[in-house]
Every structure is written in structure tokens, then in C-alpha cells.
Tab-separated table of C-alpha atoms and ligand atoms in Angstrom:
chain	number	residue	atom	x	y	z
A	1	MET	CA	-17.516	13.737	-1.447
A	2	ALA	CA	-20.929	12.055	-1.425
A	3	LYS	CA	-20.998	8.491	-2.681
A	4	PRO	CA	-23.167	8.084	-5.823
A	5	SER	CA	-26.130	5.760	-5.344
A	6	SER	CA	-25.110	3.713	-8.389
A	7	ILE	CA	-21.920	3.274	-10.429
A	8	LEU	CA	-21.583	1.502	-13.760
A	9	VAL	CA	-18.140	0.046	-14.491
A	10	GLU	CA	-17.897	-0.377	-18.274
A	11	ASP	CA	-15.657	-2.196	-20.779
A	12	ALA	CA	-13.847	-4.274	-18.176
A	13	ILE	CA	-12.093	-7.601	-18.383
A	14	ILE	CA	-13.906	-9.013	-15.369
A	15	VAL	CA	-12.078	-11.750	-13.485
A	16	THR	CA	-15.102	-12.846	-11.486
A	17	MET	CA	-13.618	-15.650	-9.298
A	18	ASP	CA	-17.213	-16.939	-9.182
A	19	PRO	CA	-17.709	-20.723	-8.768
A	20	ARG	CA	-17.187	-21.174	-12.534
A	21	ARG	CA	-14.151	-18.822	-12.472
A	22	ARG	CA	-15.594	-16.898	-15.432
A	23	VAL	CA	-13.600	-14.161	-17.147
A	24	ILE	CA	-15.870	-11.734	-19.020
A	25	GLU	CA	-14.119	-9.551	-21.591
A	26	GLY	CA	-15.762	-6.205	-22.318
A	27	GLY	CA	-18.277	-6.690	-19.525
A	28	SER	CA	-19.935	-4.195	-17.227
A	29	ILE	CA	-20.705	-4.202	-13.509
A	30	LEU	CA	-23.545	-2.205	-12.007
A	31	VAL	CA	-22.972	-1.245	-8.382
A	32	GLU	CA	-25.966	-0.076	-6.352
A	33	GLY	CA	-25.224	1.178	-2.855
A	34	ASP	CA	-22.608	-1.143	-1.378
A	35	ARG	CA	-23.417	-4.185	-3.522
A	36	ILE	CA	-23.034	-5.593	-7.019
A	37	ALA	CA	-26.470	-5.369	-8.646
A	38	GLU	CA	-25.739	-6.636	-12.155
A	39	ILE	CA	-22.945	-8.138	-14.251
A	40	ARG	CA	-23.373	-8.012	-18.022
A	41	ALA	CA	-21.452	-9.619	-20.853
A	42	PRO	CA	-20.928	-7.502	-24.010
A	43	GLY	CA	-24.137	-7.160	-25.993
A	44	GLY	CA	-26.205	-7.759	-22.871
A	45	GLY	CA	-27.615	-4.216	-22.997
A	46	ARG	CA	-26.732	-1.358	-20.709
A	47	PRO	CA	-28.499	-0.228	-17.585
A	48	GLU	CA	-29.512	3.386	-18.189
A	49	LYS	CA	-29.884	4.657	-14.704
A	50	ALA	CA	-26.358	4.612	-13.235
A	51	GLU	CA	-25.528	7.897	-11.529
A	52	GLN	CA	-21.815	7.579	-12.362
A	53	ARG	CA	-20.112	5.721	-15.210
A	54	ILE	CA	-16.495	4.583	-14.986
A	55	SER	CA	-14.622	3.236	-17.978
A	56	ALA	CA	-12.377	0.249	-17.291
A	57	LYS	CA	-11.126	0.006	-20.874
A	58	GLY	CA	-7.751	-1.735	-21.001
A	59	MET	CA	-8.141	-2.865	-17.403
A	60	ALA	CA	-8.761	-6.092	-15.565
A	61	VAL	CA	-11.297	-5.795	-12.762
A	62	ILE	CA	-10.677	-8.343	-10.028
A	63	PRO	CA	-12.269	-8.899	-6.602
A	64	GLY	CA	-10.656	-6.809	-3.854
A	65	LEU	CA	-7.705	-8.720	-2.424
A	66	VAL	CA	-7.869	-10.104	1.118
A	67	ASP	CA	-4.741	-10.010	3.295
A	68	THR	CA	-5.297	-12.562	6.042
A	69	HIS	CA	-2.315	-11.676	8.229
A	70	LEU	CA	-0.569	-8.370	8.703
A	71	HIS	CA	0.780	-6.165	11.450
A	72	LEU	CA	-0.485	-2.596	11.157
A	73	ALA	CA	2.103	-1.466	13.703
A	74	GLN	CA	5.040	-2.680	11.639
A	75	SER	CA	5.052	-0.430	8.587
A	76	LEU	CA	6.697	2.207	10.789
A	77	LEU	CA	9.557	-0.293	11.273
A	78	ARG	CA	10.315	-0.665	7.563
A	79	GLY	CA	14.029	-1.147	6.996
A	80	CYS	CA	14.779	-1.460	10.728
A	81	ALA	CA	15.138	-5.235	11.000
A	82	ASP	CA	16.671	-7.019	8.046
A	83	ASP	CA	18.689	-10.211	7.747
A	84	LEU	CA	18.146	-11.602	11.257
A	85	SER	CA	16.618	-14.857	12.515
A	86	LEU	CA	13.099	-14.638	13.968
A	87	VAL	CA	14.002	-14.650	17.655
A	88	GLU	CA	16.858	-12.095	17.256
A	89	TRP	CA	14.677	-10.086	14.867
A	90	LEU	CA	12.006	-9.918	17.584
A	91	ARG	CA	14.282	-9.393	20.592
A	92	GLN	CA	16.810	-6.962	19.170
A	93	ARG	CA	14.658	-4.866	16.839
A	94	VAL	CA	10.899	-5.381	16.528
A	95	TRP	CA	9.931	-5.723	20.212
A	96	PRO	CA	12.140	-2.918	21.593
A	97	LEU	CA	10.867	-0.556	18.880
A	98	GLN	CA	7.210	-1.524	19.260
A	99	GLY	CA	7.606	-1.383	23.033
A	100	CYS	CA	8.243	2.376	22.663
A	101	PHE	CA	5.205	3.087	20.469
A	102	THR	CA	2.843	5.894	21.406
A	103	GLU	CA	-0.808	5.788	20.350
A	104	GLU	CA	0.037	8.355	17.669
A	105	ASP	CA	2.741	6.020	16.301
A	106	GLY	CA	0.100	3.259	16.258
A	107	ARG	CA	-2.323	5.413	14.299
A	108	VAL	CA	0.221	6.669	11.736
A	109	SER	CA	1.628	3.173	11.221
A	110	ALA	CA	-1.904	1.873	10.584
A	111	GLU	CA	-2.573	4.689	8.113
A	112	LEU	CA	0.690	4.036	6.274
A	113	SER	CA	-0.070	0.297	6.073
A	114	MET	CA	-3.574	0.976	4.732
A	115	LEU	CA	-2.314	3.507	2.198
A	116	GLU	CA	0.065	0.897	0.806
A	117	MET	CA	-2.660	-1.760	0.827
A	118	ILE	CA	-5.199	0.423	-0.979
A	119	ARG	CA	-2.602	1.429	-3.581
A	120	SER	CA	-1.813	-2.232	-4.274
A	121	GLY	CA	-5.358	-3.610	-4.425
A	122	THR	CA	-6.043	-4.936	-0.937
A	123	THR	CA	-9.545	-4.108	0.261
A	124	SER	CA	-9.905	-6.388	3.312
A	125	PHE	CA	-7.408	-7.445	5.938
A	126	VAL	CA	-6.846	-9.128	9.279
A	127	GLY	CA	-4.741	-6.777	11.423
A	128	VAL	CA	-3.140	-8.932	14.100
A	129	ASP	CA	-1.583	-8.279	17.484
A	130	VAL	CA	-3.059	-4.924	18.309
A	131	VAL	CA	-1.633	-4.263	21.775
A	132	SER	CA	-3.016	-1.551	24.044
A	133	ARG	CA	-0.129	0.859	23.620
A	134	TYR	CA	-0.836	1.186	19.861
A	135	GLY	CA	-4.297	2.605	20.737
A	136	PHE	CA	-7.107	0.332	19.522
A	137	ASP	CA	-9.639	3.172	19.230
A	138	GLY	CA	-7.326	5.353	17.103
A	139	ILE	CA	-6.570	2.444	14.769
A	140	ALA	CA	-10.255	1.526	14.426
A	141	ARG	CA	-11.118	5.168	13.663
A	142	SER	CA	-8.423	5.274	10.969
A	143	VAL	CA	-9.873	2.113	9.377
A	144	VAL	CA	-13.266	3.825	9.216
A	145	MET	CA	-11.647	6.931	7.707
A	146	ALA	CA	-9.725	4.862	5.125
A	147	GLY	CA	-12.921	2.975	4.226
A	148	MET	CA	-11.251	-0.440	4.264
A	149	ARG	CA	-12.759	-3.687	5.517
A	150	ALA	CA	-10.828	-4.943	8.535
A	151	ALA	CA	-10.740	-7.472	11.309
A	152	LEU	CA	-8.695	-5.982	14.154
A	153	ALA	CA	-7.371	-8.616	16.518
A	154	LYS	CA	-6.687	-7.550	20.107
A	155	THR	CA	-3.659	-9.200	21.694
A	156	ILE	CA	-4.342	-11.372	24.721
A	157	MET	CA	-1.519	-12.645	26.931
A	158	ASP	CA	-0.542	-13.564	30.456
A	159	SER	CA	3.184	-14.321	30.150
A	160	PRO	CA	5.944	-12.170	28.670
A	161	GLY	CA	7.746	-14.894	26.711
A	162	TYR	CA	7.870	-16.412	23.271
A	163	GLY	CA	9.171	-19.849	22.374
A	164	ARG	CA	12.644	-20.685	23.574
A	165	LYS	CA	14.089	-19.741	26.963
A	166	GLY	CA	15.251	-16.151	27.263
A	167	SER	CA	12.817	-14.773	24.671
A	168	ILE	CA	11.262	-12.275	26.996
A	169	MET	CA	9.351	-9.260	25.739
A	170	PRO	CA	10.282	-5.724	26.801
A	171	VAL	CA	8.031	-4.274	29.509
A	172	GLY	CA	6.454	-1.848	27.047
A	173	LEU	CA	4.698	-4.745	25.278
A	174	VAL	CA	3.673	-6.784	28.300
A	175	GLU	CA	0.005	-6.648	29.283
A	176	GLU	CA	-1.631	-8.030	32.413
A	177	LYS	CA	-4.135	-10.761	31.687
A	178	GLU	CA	-7.139	-9.096	33.357
A	179	ALA	CA	-6.459	-5.794	31.591
A	180	CYS	CA	-6.102	-7.240	28.101
A	181	VAL	CA	-9.138	-9.524	28.423
A	182	ARG	CA	-11.184	-6.567	29.716
A	183	GLU	CA	-10.023	-4.368	26.843
A	184	ALA	CA	-10.697	-7.111	24.283
A	185	LYS	CA	-14.266	-7.441	25.561
A	186	SER	CA	-14.865	-3.712	25.501
A	187	MET	CA	-13.372	-3.377	21.984
A	188	VAL	CA	-15.694	-6.139	20.744
A	189	ARG	CA	-18.675	-4.302	22.250
A	190	LYS	CA	-17.576	-0.943	20.853
A	191	TRP	CA	-16.336	-1.780	17.347
A	192	ASN	CA	-17.465	-5.236	16.231
A	193	GLY	CA	-19.709	-4.924	13.185
A	194	ILE	CA	-19.817	-1.128	12.938
A	195	ARG	CA	-20.259	0.631	9.569
A	196	GLY	CA	-22.273	-2.213	8.100
A	197	GLY	CA	-19.651	-4.703	9.254
A	198	LEU	CA	-16.627	-2.885	7.799
A	199	VAL	CA	-14.810	-3.187	11.133
A	200	ARG	CA	-14.772	-6.448	13.072
A	201	THR	CA	-13.007	-7.241	16.316
A	202	TRP	CA	-11.196	-10.527	16.823
A	203	LEU	CA	-9.147	-12.046	19.628
A	204	ALA	CA	-5.413	-12.676	19.190
A	205	PRO	CA	-3.826	-14.850	21.857
A	206	ARG	CA	-0.057	-14.366	21.688
A	207	SER	CA	2.109	-17.099	20.279
A	208	LEU	CA	3.216	-20.144	22.274
A	209	GLY	CA	4.945	-18.916	25.409
A	210	GLY	CA	2.838	-15.748	25.593
A	211	CYS	CA	-0.260	-17.415	27.070
A	212	SER	CA	-0.841	-20.089	29.678
A	213	ARG	CA	-2.933	-23.140	28.821
A	214	GLU	CA	-5.773	-21.758	30.979
A	215	LEU	CA	-5.781	-18.506	29.036
A	216	TYR	CA	-6.038	-20.290	25.660
A	217	GLU	CA	-9.061	-22.161	27.042
A	218	GLU	CA	-10.524	-18.903	28.293
A	219	VAL	CA	-10.043	-17.307	24.844
A	220	ALA	CA	-11.893	-20.227	23.214
A	221	ASP	CA	-14.828	-19.681	25.604
A	222	LEU	CA	-14.722	-15.911	25.174
A	223	ALA	CA	-14.782	-16.216	21.364
A	224	SER	CA	-17.902	-18.384	21.399
A	225	GLU	CA	-19.564	-16.212	24.038
A	226	GLN	CA	-18.836	-12.977	22.111
A	227	LYS	CA	-19.403	-14.617	18.683
A	228	THR	CA	-16.067	-13.426	17.406
A	229	ARG	CA	-13.105	-15.047	15.682
A	230	VAL	CA	-9.599	-15.905	16.832
A	231	THR	CA	-6.233	-15.558	15.121
A	232	MET	CA	-2.678	-16.306	16.220
A	233	HIS	CA	0.816	-17.200	14.992
A	234	LEU	CA	1.423	-20.937	15.090
A	235	ALA	CA	4.189	-23.382	14.156
A	236	GLU	CA	6.119	-20.576	12.490
A	237	VAL	CA	9.651	-21.768	13.279
A	238	LYS	CA	11.181	-25.075	14.324
A	239	GLU	CA	11.578	-23.779	17.886
A	240	ASP	CA	7.777	-23.649	18.194
A	241	VAL	CA	7.612	-27.420	17.743
A	242	ARG	CA	10.399	-27.950	20.277
A	243	TYR	CA	8.626	-25.639	22.744
A	244	ALA	CA	5.257	-27.398	22.372
A	245	LYS	CA	6.827	-30.866	22.686
A	246	GLN	CA	8.818	-29.839	25.745
A	247	ASN	CA	6.013	-28.031	27.547
A	248	PHE	CA	2.884	-29.893	26.447
A	249	GLY	CA	4.195	-33.137	24.944
A	250	VAL	CA	2.398	-32.557	21.609
A	251	THR	CA	2.814	-30.559	18.353
A	252	PRO	CA	1.697	-26.901	18.317
A	253	PHE	CA	-1.495	-27.727	16.378
A	254	GLU	CA	-2.302	-30.706	18.640
A	255	PHE	CA	-1.981	-28.332	21.596
A	256	ILE	CA	-4.337	-25.830	19.966
A	257	GLU	CA	-6.867	-28.615	19.382
A	258	LYS	CA	-6.643	-29.657	23.030
A	259	VAL	CA	-7.403	-26.145	24.285
A	260	GLY	CA	-10.452	-25.909	22.006
A	261	LEU	CA	-9.164	-23.328	19.563
A	262	ALA	CA	-9.046	-25.369	16.343
A	263	GLY	CA	-12.183	-24.774	14.272
A	264	PRO	CA	-13.763	-22.823	11.418
A	265	GLY	CA	-13.674	-19.611	13.499
A	266	SER	CA	-9.879	-19.741	13.831
A	267	LEU	CA	-7.111	-18.480	11.570
A	268	PHE	CA	-3.522	-19.567	12.152
A	269	ALA	CA	-0.629	-17.696	10.596
A	270	HIS	CA	2.407	-19.430	9.079
A	271	MET	CA	1.901	-23.106	10.027
A	272	VAL	CA	5.295	-23.931	8.529
A	273	TRP	CA	6.152	-26.862	10.774
A	274	LEU	CA	3.281	-29.338	10.518
A	275	THR	CA	3.359	-33.122	10.627
A	276	GLU	CA	1.324	-35.103	8.088
A	277	ARG	CA	-1.188	-35.720	10.860
A	278	ASP	CA	-1.354	-31.978	11.608
A	279	VAL	CA	-2.119	-31.303	7.929
A	280	ARG	CA	-5.047	-33.722	8.033
A	281	ARG	CA	-6.291	-32.313	11.346
A	282	VAL	CA	-6.202	-28.728	10.036
A	283	ALA	CA	-8.487	-29.855	7.210
A	284	ASP	CA	-10.720	-31.978	9.478
A	285	THR	CA	-11.207	-29.211	12.040
A	286	LYS	CA	-11.850	-26.639	9.257
A	287	ALA	CA	-9.337	-24.269	10.833
A	288	ASN	CA	-8.040	-21.600	8.425
A	289	VAL	CA	-4.410	-20.888	7.564
A	290	ALA	CA	-2.779	-17.552	6.665
A	291	HIS	CA	0.211	-18.318	4.453
A	292	CYS	CA	2.898	-15.591	4.484
A	293	PRO	CA	5.516	-16.734	1.969
A	294	SER	CA	7.739	-13.616	1.873
A	295	SER	CA	7.980	-13.543	5.653
A	296	ASN	CA	8.757	-17.265	5.856
A	297	LEU	CA	11.530	-16.883	3.291
A	298	LYS	CA	13.071	-13.668	4.634
A	299	LEU	CA	13.149	-14.899	8.241
A	300	ALA	CA	14.290	-18.336	7.000
A	301	SER	CA	11.431	-19.952	8.933
A	302	GLY	CA	10.906	-22.605	6.238
A	303	ILE	CA	8.374	-23.263	3.479
A	304	PRO	CA	4.949	-24.520	4.589
A	305	LYS	CA	3.202	-27.475	2.981
A	306	VAL	CA	0.569	-25.367	1.223
A	307	PRO	CA	-0.241	-27.715	-1.703
A	308	GLU	CA	-0.552	-30.561	0.813
A	309	LEU	CA	-2.910	-28.496	3.004
A	310	LEU	CA	-5.064	-27.604	-0.016
A	311	GLU	CA	-5.053	-31.197	-1.229
A	312	ALA	CA	-6.237	-32.336	2.217
A	313	GLY	CA	-9.149	-29.886	1.945
A	314	ALA	CA	-7.890	-27.106	4.243
A	315	ASN	CA	-8.595	-23.446	3.557
A	316	VAL	CA	-5.460	-21.319	3.072
A	317	GLY	CA	-5.379	-17.545	2.526
A	318	LEU	CA	-2.408	-15.257	1.924
A	319	GLY	CA	-0.786	-12.628	4.100
A	320	CYS	CA	1.963	-10.023	3.835
A	321	ASP	CA	2.785	-10.159	7.571
A	322	GLY	CA	4.814	-6.987	8.230
A	323	ALA	CA	7.188	-4.394	6.874
A	324	PRO	CA	10.247	-5.700	8.768
A	325	CYS	CA	9.781	-9.257	7.410
A	326	ASN	CA	8.396	-8.775	3.901
A	327	ASN	CA	9.072	-5.674	3.480
A	328	SER	CA	5.878	-4.594	1.795
A	329	TYR	CA	2.107	-4.958	1.982
A	330	ASP	CA	1.674	-5.814	-1.706
A	331	MET	CA	-0.607	-8.830	-2.147
A	332	ILE	CA	-0.023	-8.979	-5.894
A	333	ARG	CA	3.690	-9.652	-5.363
A	334	GLU	CA	2.778	-12.064	-2.555
A	335	MET	CA	0.678	-14.149	-4.969
A	336	LYS	CA	3.644	-14.646	-7.261
A	337	ILE	CA	5.934	-15.703	-4.418
A	338	ALA	CA	3.283	-18.115	-3.093
A	339	ALA	CA	3.025	-19.724	-6.534
A	340	VAL	CA	6.732	-20.020	-7.323
A	341	ILE	CA	8.194	-21.155	-3.986
A	342	GLN	CA	6.160	-24.359	-3.952
A	343	LYS	CA	7.341	-25.256	-7.443
A	344	GLY	CA	10.917	-24.948	-6.192
A	345	ARG	CA	10.246	-26.847	-2.975
A	346	LEU	CA	8.506	-29.782	-4.649
A	347	LEU	CA	10.501	-29.662	-7.919
A	348	ASP	CA	7.136	-29.632	-9.649
A	349	PRO	CA	6.183	-26.802	-12.051
A	350	LEU	CA	2.556	-27.978	-12.078
A	351	THR	CA	1.965	-27.361	-8.381
A	352	MET	CA	0.372	-24.068	-7.240
A	353	PRO	CA	-0.769	-22.679	-10.609
A	354	ALA	CA	-1.489	-18.946	-10.915
A	355	SER	CA	-5.209	-19.622	-10.486
A	356	THR	CA	-4.616	-21.186	-7.055
A	357	ALA	CA	-2.571	-18.179	-5.915
A	358	LEU	CA	-5.391	-15.842	-6.997
A	359	GLU	CA	-7.945	-18.024	-5.188
A	360	MET	CA	-5.900	-17.738	-1.988
A	361	ALA	CA	-5.825	-13.943	-2.303
A	362	THR	CA	-9.578	-13.682	-2.982
A	363	VAL	CA	-12.188	-16.383	-2.303
A	364	ARG	CA	-10.082	-18.350	0.156
A	365	GLY	CA	-9.049	-15.203	2.018
A	366	ALA	CA	-12.708	-14.188	2.246
A	367	GLU	CA	-13.527	-17.611	3.708
A	368	ALA	CA	-10.682	-17.264	6.229
A	369	MET	CA	-12.246	-13.977	7.395
A	370	GLY	CA	-15.611	-15.721	7.776
A	371	MET	CA	-16.991	-13.598	4.920
A	372	GLY	CA	-17.109	-16.051	2.039
A	373	SER	CA	-20.720	-15.195	1.222
A	374	GLU	CA	-20.052	-11.432	1.201
A	375	ILE	CA	-16.684	-10.786	-0.470
A	376	GLY	CA	-13.907	-12.528	-2.434
A	377	SER	CA	-15.595	-12.726	-5.844
A	378	ILE	CA	-17.475	-10.524	-8.290
A	379	GLU	CA	-21.019	-11.869	-8.123
A	380	VAL	CA	-24.458	-10.282	-8.001
A	381	GLY	CA	-25.476	-9.641	-4.399
A	382	LYS	CA	-21.945	-9.541	-3.017
A	383	LYS	CA	-20.265	-6.435	-1.634
A	384	ALA	CA	-18.840	-4.120	-4.291
A	385	ASP	CA	-15.128	-4.525	-3.453
A	386	LEU	CA	-13.413	-4.087	-6.822
A	387	VAL	CA	-9.833	-3.528	-7.990
A	388	PHE	CA	-8.885	-2.254	-11.450
A	389	ILE	CA	-5.480	-3.290	-12.808
A	390	ASP	CA	-4.150	-1.183	-15.666
A	391	LEU	CA	-2.972	-3.599	-18.353
A	392	LYS	CA	-1.582	-0.940	-20.700
A	393	LYS	CA	2.002	-1.557	-19.567
A	394	PRO	CA	4.948	-3.287	-21.283
A	395	HIS	CA	5.263	-5.895	-18.520
A	396	LEU	CA	1.561	-6.783	-18.850
A	397	THR	CA	1.518	-6.992	-22.640
A	398	PRO	CA	0.570	-9.131	-24.524
A	399	PHE	CA	-1.790	-11.363	-22.607
A	400	ARG	CA	-3.515	-14.615	-23.381
A	401	LYS	CA	-4.444	-15.786	-19.912
A	402	ILE	CA	-5.311	-12.787	-17.819
A	403	VAL	CA	-4.864	-14.649	-14.510
A	404	SER	CA	-1.293	-15.528	-15.488
A	405	ASN	CA	-0.460	-11.862	-16.185
A	406	ILE	CA	-2.039	-10.743	-12.904
A	407	VAL	CA	-0.179	-13.284	-10.760
A	408	TYR	CA	3.161	-13.588	-12.548
A	409	SER	CA	3.667	-10.175	-14.203
A	410	ALA	CA	1.668	-7.533	-12.326
A	411	MET	CA	2.761	-5.470	-9.316
A	412	GLY	CA	0.773	-3.558	-6.745
A	413	SER	CA	1.710	-0.317	-8.512
A	414	ASP	CA	-0.367	-1.409	-11.540
A	415	VAL	CA	-3.558	-0.871	-9.514
A	416	ASP	CA	-5.470	2.123	-10.893
A	417	THR	CA	-8.776	2.158	-9.007
A	418	VAL	CA	-10.067	0.561	-5.816
A	419	MET	CA	-13.627	0.367	-4.518
A	420	VAL	CA	-14.844	-0.952	-1.156
A	421	ASP	CA	-18.569	-1.211	-0.374
A	422	GLY	CA	-19.255	0.742	-3.582
A	423	ARG	CA	-17.092	3.654	-2.411
A	424	LEU	CA	-14.000	4.703	-4.382
A	425	LEU	CA	-10.839	4.693	-2.210
A	426	LEU	CA	-8.362	5.071	-5.099
A	427	ARG	CA	-8.913	6.606	-8.537
A	428	HIS	CA	-6.239	6.716	-11.240
A	429	GLY	CA	-3.615	5.961	-8.576
A	430	SER	CA	-4.657	8.775	-6.228
A	431	ALA	CA	-5.818	7.953	-2.712
A	432	LEU	CA	-9.207	9.555	-2.046
A	433	THR	CA	-9.743	8.773	1.631
A	434	LEU	CA	-6.246	9.076	3.120
A	435	ASP	CA	-3.932	12.103	2.936
A	436	GLU	CA	-0.875	10.523	1.347
A	437	GLU	CA	1.488	13.476	1.648
A	438	ARG	CA	0.764	13.971	5.345
A	439	ILE	CA	1.014	10.255	6.205
A	440	VAL	CA	4.292	9.633	4.346
A	441	GLY	CA	5.936	12.717	5.886
A	442	GLU	CA	4.711	11.899	9.374
A	443	ALA	CA	5.834	8.248	9.101
A	444	GLN	CA	9.428	9.180	8.301
A	445	GLN	CA	9.590	11.633	11.176
A	446	ARG	CA	7.980	9.174	13.618
A	447	GLN	CA	10.392	6.381	12.688
A	448	ASP	CA	13.384	8.672	13.340
A	449	GLU	CA	11.967	9.632	16.742
A	450	LEU	CA	11.084	6.024	17.595
A	451	ILE	CA	14.618	4.801	16.883
A	452	SER	CA	16.269	7.470	19.010
A	453	ARG	CA	13.727	6.989	21.847
A	454	SER	CA	14.222	3.183	21.895
A	455	GLY	CA	18.018	3.215	21.701
A	456	VAL	CA	17.830	0.449	19.052
A	457	LYS	CA	20.744	0.469	16.612
A	458	ALA	CA	18.759	0.003	13.415
B	501	ZN	ZN1	2.867	-12.024	12.003
């Protein structure tokens, strides 16, 4: 289906997330090509020339949501690893299963993850830990087919461990240093910035224990040489702090600073176990944080100091992490959890208001991807990444403050229409770019085969 050259979205409640955080009721948005050309309040006249008109009556139109940390290869593992601690969860379930992936498993898992994201309003994401056996090319091609905006982060490692002694990865996931650095470089050359920047290629050094100090330093150099960004898991569980203290004599974030990886081009997932000094240093270095509240709760990793990080001036986005630790890729539900867990942790109902959760899922997420000037809000000149939420539902009625209903009452399944770069990916709940029936059927079959091939008792 050819994309119309212009689309007029009419009668919307526009939650702009612009610097003034304006909400325009009954407004219209003119999209020309891949960008927002005009935003009009009611009575502001109507552009005549739009090729296609879409009514958003009874709907909130919000900026496309940005998931700053997720594993594309984990949706195929949904339901396979519940109620275990992180290290057991990795060693007994996630690693042995992922260590048996074929490239076809990698592709179908990516498609399933993207289908769920599109259906629940995510338009941009950082897909972490893409190892060679998942097939980088196949995943990148499926992103192009889906029409989503993605940063795909190639795993880089030179040791097979993670954290505490005995946490050794299965051979199927271990990559030789030279091979993974070579592949990372070639993936950057091949995919970084294609389709008007829809696909970007990042570097993902494995967590503490998966890389030597020299390799972290090499990644920092490689990132500046290739002008790409870096993401990794950091300070997720208490053991990470113990490991860093024991092996390097400093905290995980202090170590990352020493190897030259803390800066505005870096995005660190979890960051649960930070000292007060770490919190200040994250802000000072302008490093970005991907907060994954469901994952931190389900794996009992702890609750990160998000209000403290924000107060210090750090940028924090939100992430769904993976199907075995969340178990969904629904950013709307993630916003609610991010808002409520801090109130419980600090015994303060005023901390983390709904508006802050929405900022983390939009403007702050965009910033964490290095795309703050392009996405994250509905403003003239920005990319046309729009999500329509159908408000004509009992659980979304009545409303006074639309942001409250979106964060506290809505679910991903309330998303009606999704647009990325001015192209419709979802209309009235139907996926337009991905074949839902084929992907869902294939995913079930592939999970069954994966479990029997791996010998994992899931
Ligand atoms: Zn993760």
C-alpha cells in the first residue's frame, strides 16, 4: 500500500509533550511525508490539501512511546522462566534456551516482539544484546519490514561469565572477541542510519564479567570512531556491586567511568544498586539510564533510585526488558508500574507523578536514544510518530486529566492506531506491516521446538 503524501489527523485530544506540555482538545495534526507539518487548535482553520483524513474523535493522540531497553530474542521465551532469581533465571532457563536459537528463531522472536510493541503503542526501541546466532541481518530486515524505529545493539564480549563465580554462559552464546568486534563493525557499516535513520546500530558490551577491562576501553574507542552509541546492563543486582568491588575495587558505575564509557552517548539498563555518589556522577557525566521496573520487581533485583536520579539532573527512560522477566512489551503498563513503585518505596504519594512517567516513556526515552530533536513529542518539524488511544472504554471514562487516565488506567490494548515516520503500522487494532496470524502461529511452534532441542525443563 503506497503511503499518502499527507495525512490530516482530526478531532484529537493531542497530548503534545512539547516543552509547555500542552494538551490540545479537538485539535488536528497535519503530517506531510515523514514529519509533522502543522498542529492546529480547534477553530484554527483546516488545511484543505491533505490526501488522507483520519478521525481521532474520542481518542488521545500521544507521541510514539520509546522503549529504551528490551531483548528481541526473549519474546520466544515467554512463560519459560518465572519465579527465579536473576542468576538461576539466566543459567537454568534463559541462556540454555537462547544458546539453542537458530537465525529463524531470532527473526520470529523479533517479529513477535515488534508486533506486541506496535499493538501497545511503542514506535521506537533499543534492542539489546543481539548475538550472532540470532542473525543480525534477519532482525534488521524485519525491523525495516515492520516499519519501526530501532537501535539494534550488537553484543561484544571476550569472557563467558557474568557476575559471581560459576555464572558461565553455555557455549552457544559465547563469541570470540575478534569475531564479535568484526561483526559489530560490519553491522554498523551495513545498517547504521538506513531508511532515513529508522535503523541504527549500537554496541552492547556484555555485563560485568562478560568483558575484560581492555575490551571495555576498546568499545569506548570504537564507539567514538564509528560515531555510534553504547548500551549495557549495569548495577542490576547486588552481586554486580560485589563483583566490581572484588575485581576492580570500585562500584560498577565508577568502573564504567574509568574505562571511558560514561557519557551522553551511553545508556545503562537497570542501575538499581547505586551509591549517592554514583547518582551524582550519572547526572554529571550525562549518561542515560533505562529503568525497567517490572523486570526489577519480578527478578527481585531491587528498586532503583529513579526520583533521586531525576532530581540530580540525570536522564532516565523506561524499558520493558524481556518476556521472561516482565512478561510483556507493553510500555503503557510499564509507565504505571514506574509511577507507583516509587511511591511505595519512598512512602510518598507525591513522588513520580503520572506526568513524569509519561515523560520517561516519551521525551526522556527519545533523549536516551540520542534522538531528542527528532522524536518524543508532537511538535512541528518532528518525525510523525503518533499513537492513538481509544478513550471510549469504561476503564478510561470519565476523564479530567488525560495524562492520569493514560498512565494509571490505560493498557496497551487500548491503542487503536500507530504511525511511524508518517506511515500507518496499526489501524483500528489491525497490524498493517506484520502478518499477525503467521507470526503468532510460528512463535508457538518455535518455542515448542526450542524447549525440546535445549533439554530445558520449562
Ligand atoms: Zn535486559
